[in-house]
Amino acid sequence: MYKSLDLLDSAIVKCKKCPRLVDWREEVAVTKRKAYENEKYWGKPVPGFGPSNAQIVILGLAPGAHGANRTGRVFTGDSSGDWLYKSLHKNGLAKIATSKSKDDGQKLINTRILCAVRCAPPDNKPTNEEKNTCAPFYKDEIALLMPTAKSFLALGNLAWTTLLTTLQELGCEIPKPKPKFGHGATAVFIGPDGIKRTVIGSYHPSQQNTFTGKLTEKMLDSVIKKASRL
């Protein structure tokens, strides 16, 4: 296990363990999307963002090809990030309401955001092998955040199930049967230190969910507010 988030972040950025993901993220960084053709893409694995002593931990699945893979910061530069940071700012957890680039002055307050897979995958679908290869980074980051974490917000079913599995691997006591995902669903677990913490589920702020009304601003604000009050 890495001794600090800084050391972990450095290792993540240098990782080249998944050939398919390396090829894809670098190809996207060269071909680019027309709207960003004059920008220099990050094109590397994306580390977490936020303070090392965060009490709220927000979890996604993987970076977006033209979002975080372009900007180098998780949930930054795409519509999902627009929704997430707007709600975080509204709840006093982000310095500004937008997240456009790494040098935009954004700062998270008492909150850290990370993904289970650190490279943008083709079709937004990492393979099981790729998820397993990246899992040690995720496990270490959760472990490093555990001393101060009080709540975890899982964006989507995959983030929810991955988190619960990781918590079990870290020696946490998870309710049985394992809680099912749903928007606003909660699961209270007991850490190895005997402290109770809460996992909250949220629909992912993807365009598929926000355009169809499956996730509204009010719904997202509600779960983030819940996470901030624990």
Short mmCIF file of C-alpha atoms in Angstrom, two decimals:
data_model
loop_
_atom_site.label_atom_id
_atom_site.label_comp_id
_atom_site.label_asym_id
_atom_site.label_seq_id
_atom_site.Cartn_x
_atom_site.Cartn_y
_atom_site.Cartn_z
CA MET A 1 0.00 0.00 0.00
CA TYR A 2 1.18 3.52 -0.83
CA LYS A 3 1.97 5.70 2.16
CA SER A 4 0.27 8.84 0.85
CA LEU A 5 -2.17 10.01 -1.80
CA ASP A 6 0.60 12.00 -3.49
CA LEU A 7 2.66 8.83 -4.00
CA LEU A 8 -0.44 6.95 -5.16
CA ASP A 9 -1.40 9.69 -7.63
CA SER A 10 2.12 9.67 -9.10
CA ALA A 11 1.98 5.91 -9.60
CA ILE A 12 -1.46 6.12 -11.22
CA VAL A 13 -0.37 8.72 -13.78
CA LYS A 14 2.61 6.57 -14.82
CA CYS A 15 0.63 3.32 -15.18
CA LYS A 16 0.67 1.44 -18.51
CA LYS A 17 -0.57 -1.98 -17.38
CA CYS A 18 -3.61 -2.25 -19.68
CA PRO A 19 -2.53 -2.22 -23.38
CA ARG A 20 -6.05 -1.67 -24.76
CA LEU A 21 -6.67 1.31 -22.49
CA VAL A 22 -3.22 2.80 -23.14
CA ASP A 23 -3.79 2.57 -26.91
CA TRP A 24 -7.29 4.04 -26.66
CA ARG A 25 -6.54 6.96 -24.35
CA GLU A 26 -3.50 7.93 -26.45
CA GLU A 27 -5.36 7.56 -29.75
CA VAL A 28 -8.16 9.82 -28.51
CA ALA A 29 -5.55 12.36 -27.39
CA VAL A 30 -4.20 12.53 -30.94
CA THR A 31 -7.34 12.30 -33.06
CA LYS A 32 -9.30 14.55 -30.65
CA ARG A 33 -12.89 15.73 -30.91
CA LYS A 34 -13.38 18.55 -33.39
CA ALA A 35 -14.58 20.94 -30.67
CA TYR A 36 -11.24 20.50 -28.87
CA GLU A 37 -8.89 20.08 -31.84
CA ASN A 38 -6.70 22.99 -30.74
CA GLU A 39 -6.30 21.69 -27.18
CA LYS A 40 -3.55 19.46 -25.84
CA TYR A 41 -5.15 16.34 -24.38
CA TRP A 42 -3.96 14.82 -21.09
CA GLY A 43 -4.11 11.28 -22.51
CA LYS A 44 -2.92 9.54 -19.34
CA PRO A 45 -4.52 7.84 -16.31
CA VAL A 46 -6.52 10.27 -14.16
CA PRO A 47 -5.84 10.46 -10.40
CA GLY A 48 -8.35 11.45 -7.75
CA PHE A 49 -9.11 15.10 -7.01
CA GLY A 50 -9.65 16.67 -3.61
CA PRO A 51 -8.03 16.89 -0.16
CA SER A 52 -6.43 13.89 1.50
CA ASN A 53 -8.50 14.42 4.66
CA ALA A 54 -11.88 14.47 2.92
CA GLN A 55 -14.98 13.41 4.84
CA ILE A 56 -17.02 12.87 1.65
CA VAL A 57 -15.75 10.50 -1.05
CA ILE A 58 -17.47 10.52 -4.46
CA LEU A 59 -16.96 7.53 -6.74
CA GLY A 60 -17.38 7.14 -10.48
CA LEU A 61 -16.47 4.34 -12.88
CA ALA A 62 -13.96 5.73 -15.40
CA PRO A 63 -12.81 9.00 -17.03
CA GLY A 64 -14.61 10.30 -20.11
CA ALA A 65 -12.65 10.15 -23.38
CA HIS A 66 -13.08 13.86 -24.09
CA GLY A 67 -13.65 14.92 -20.47
CA ALA A 68 -11.09 13.85 -17.89
CA ASN A 69 -8.92 12.16 -20.55
CA ARG A 70 -8.67 15.61 -22.14
CA THR A 71 -8.36 17.79 -19.06
CA GLY A 72 -6.51 15.48 -16.64
CA ARG A 73 -8.97 16.02 -13.81
CA VAL A 74 -11.78 13.68 -12.89
CA PHE A 75 -15.31 14.74 -13.96
CA THR A 76 -13.88 17.82 -15.66
CA GLY A 77 -14.67 19.13 -19.11
CA ASP A 78 -17.91 17.29 -19.89
CA SER A 79 -21.61 17.50 -19.09
CA SER A 80 -21.41 14.97 -16.23
CA GLY A 81 -18.89 17.22 -14.52
CA ASP A 82 -21.05 20.27 -15.17
CA TRP A 83 -23.86 18.65 -13.21
CA LEU A 84 -21.67 17.29 -10.42
CA TYR A 85 -19.65 20.42 -9.68
CA LYS A 86 -22.69 22.67 -9.89
CA SER A 87 -24.37 20.60 -7.18
CA LEU A 88 -21.20 20.41 -5.08
CA HIS A 89 -20.87 24.19 -5.22
CA LYS A 90 -24.52 24.64 -4.30
CA ASN A 91 -23.88 22.48 -1.23
CA GLY A 92 -20.72 24.34 -0.21
CA LEU A 93 -18.35 21.57 -1.30
CA ALA A 94 -16.69 23.21 -4.32
CA LYS A 95 -15.11 26.66 -4.68
CA ILE A 96 -16.78 27.39 -8.03
CA ALA A 97 -19.78 25.94 -9.86
CA THR A 98 -17.88 24.74 -12.94
CA SER A 99 -14.94 22.47 -13.68
CA LYS A 100 -13.49 23.18 -17.09
CA SER A 101 -9.74 22.57 -16.77
CA LYS A 102 -6.99 21.79 -14.26
CA ASP A 103 -6.06 25.47 -14.00
CA ASP A 104 -9.55 26.95 -13.58
CA GLY A 105 -9.13 27.60 -9.84
CA GLN A 106 -11.53 24.87 -8.77
CA LYS A 107 -11.02 23.51 -5.28
CA LEU A 108 -13.01 20.85 -3.50
CA ILE A 109 -13.98 21.40 0.12
CA ASN A 110 -13.94 18.37 2.42
CA THR A 111 -14.59 16.18 -0.63
CA ARG A 112 -12.54 13.92 -2.90
CA ILE A 113 -13.62 12.41 -6.24
CA LEU A 114 -12.10 9.30 -7.81
CA CYS A 115 -12.90 6.54 -10.30
CA ALA A 116 -12.57 2.76 -10.07
CA VAL A 117 -10.78 2.67 -13.45
CA ARG A 118 -8.29 5.45 -14.15
CA CYS A 119 -8.12 5.37 -17.97
CA ALA A 120 -10.86 6.26 -20.43
CA PRO A 121 -12.18 2.96 -21.90
CA PRO A 122 -13.64 2.45 -25.39
CA ASP A 123 -17.43 2.84 -25.32
CA ASN A 124 -17.14 3.72 -21.60
CA LYS A 125 -16.86 -0.01 -20.85
CA PRO A 126 -13.70 -1.33 -19.19
CA THR A 127 -13.29 -5.10 -19.27
CA ASN A 128 -13.35 -7.16 -16.07
CA GLU A 129 -9.62 -7.78 -16.49
CA GLU A 130 -8.98 -4.02 -16.75
CA LYS A 131 -11.10 -3.34 -13.68
CA ASN A 132 -9.20 -6.00 -11.75
CA THR A 133 -5.83 -4.62 -12.87
CA CYS A 134 -6.79 -1.13 -11.67
CA ALA A 135 -8.42 -2.34 -8.45
CA PRO A 136 -5.28 -2.08 -6.24
CA PHE A 137 -5.10 1.67 -6.91
CA TYR A 138 -8.75 2.03 -5.95
CA LYS A 139 -8.37 -0.11 -2.85
CA ASP A 140 -5.33 1.86 -1.67
CA GLU A 141 -7.08 5.19 -2.21
CA ILE A 142 -10.14 4.11 -0.25
CA ALA A 143 -7.88 2.83 2.55
CA LEU A 144 -5.93 6.11 2.65
CA LEU A 145 -9.16 8.11 2.84
CA MET A 146 -10.84 5.90 5.44
CA PRO A 147 -9.44 7.65 8.57
CA THR A 148 -11.37 10.85 7.82
CA ALA A 149 -14.17 9.60 5.53
CA LYS A 150 -17.71 9.68 6.90
CA SER A 151 -19.75 9.15 3.73
CA PHE A 152 -19.28 7.65 0.27
CA LEU A 153 -21.42 8.69 -2.70
CA ALA A 154 -21.48 6.06 -5.46
CA LEU A 155 -22.45 7.40 -8.89
CA GLY A 156 -24.15 4.47 -10.57
CA ASN A 157 -24.66 0.78 -9.88
CA LEU A 158 -21.15 -0.26 -10.92
CA ALA A 159 -19.59 2.30 -8.58
CA TRP A 160 -21.89 1.04 -5.80
CA THR A 161 -21.05 -2.66 -6.24
CA THR A 162 -17.33 -2.00 -6.73
CA LEU A 163 -17.19 0.08 -3.57
CA LEU A 164 -19.00 -2.49 -1.41
CA THR A 165 -16.68 -5.24 -2.67
CA THR A 166 -13.62 -3.10 -1.93
CA LEU A 167 -14.85 -2.22 1.55
CA GLN A 168 -15.25 -5.92 2.31
CA GLU A 169 -11.69 -6.55 1.10
CA LEU A 170 -10.51 -3.83 3.49
CA GLY A 171 -12.07 -5.67 6.41
CA CYS A 172 -15.24 -3.62 6.71
CA GLU A 173 -18.47 -5.21 7.94
CA ILE A 174 -21.10 -4.86 5.20
CA PRO A 175 -24.83 -5.51 5.84
CA LYS A 176 -26.16 -8.90 4.73
CA PRO A 177 -27.68 -9.41 2.29
CA LYS A 178 -25.54 -6.92 0.39
CA PRO A 179 -27.59 -3.71 -0.09
CA LYS A 180 -29.01 -3.09 -3.55
CA PHE A 181 -28.28 0.06 -5.53
CA GLY A 182 -30.89 2.74 -6.07
CA HIS A 183 -30.97 6.50 -6.15
CA GLY A 184 -30.91 7.61 -2.52
CA ALA A 185 -30.22 4.07 -1.28
CA THR A 186 -28.03 3.91 1.81
CA ALA A 187 -25.87 1.25 3.39
CA VAL A 188 -24.22 1.66 6.78
CA PHE A 189 -21.04 -0.33 7.28
CA ILE A 190 -18.59 -0.73 10.14
CA GLY A 191 -14.91 -0.14 9.43
CA PRO A 192 -12.03 -2.12 10.93
CA ASP A 193 -11.70 0.76 13.40
CA GLY A 194 -15.25 0.11 14.66
CA ILE A 195 -16.59 3.37 13.21
CA LYS A 196 -19.86 3.41 11.26
CA ARG A 197 -19.83 5.07 7.85
CA THR A 198 -22.48 5.41 5.16
CA VAL A 199 -22.61 4.62 1.45
CA ILE A 200 -25.19 6.56 -0.57
CA GLY A 201 -26.30 5.65 -4.08
CA SER A 202 -26.97 8.13 -6.88
CA TYR A 203 -27.82 7.79 -10.52
CA HIS A 204 -24.78 8.81 -12.56
CA PRO A 205 -25.01 12.36 -14.00
CA SER A 206 -24.50 11.01 -17.52
CA GLN A 207 -26.24 12.60 -20.47
CA GLN A 208 -28.35 9.46 -20.81
CA ASN A 209 -29.74 10.03 -17.31
CA THR A 210 -29.94 13.83 -17.28
CA PHE A 211 -31.44 14.23 -20.77
CA THR A 212 -34.17 11.69 -20.05
CA GLY A 213 -35.00 13.12 -16.62
CA LYS A 214 -33.99 9.95 -14.82
CA LEU A 215 -31.72 12.22 -12.79
CA THR A 216 -32.77 15.79 -12.06
CA GLU A 217 -30.80 18.59 -10.40
CA LYS A 218 -33.04 18.30 -7.37
CA MET A 219 -32.32 14.58 -7.08
CA LEU A 220 -28.56 15.08 -7.32
CA ASP A 221 -28.63 17.98 -4.86
CA SER A 222 -30.54 15.80 -2.42
CA VAL A 223 -27.99 12.96 -2.24
CA ILE A 224 -25.03 15.33 -2.09
CA LYS A 225 -26.72 17.24 0.70
CA LYS A 226 -27.33 13.95 2.52
CA ALA A 227 -23.66 12.97 2.16
CA SER A 228 -22.51 16.34 3.48
CA ARG A 229 -24.62 16.09 6.64
CA LEU A 230 -23.32 12.74 7.85
#
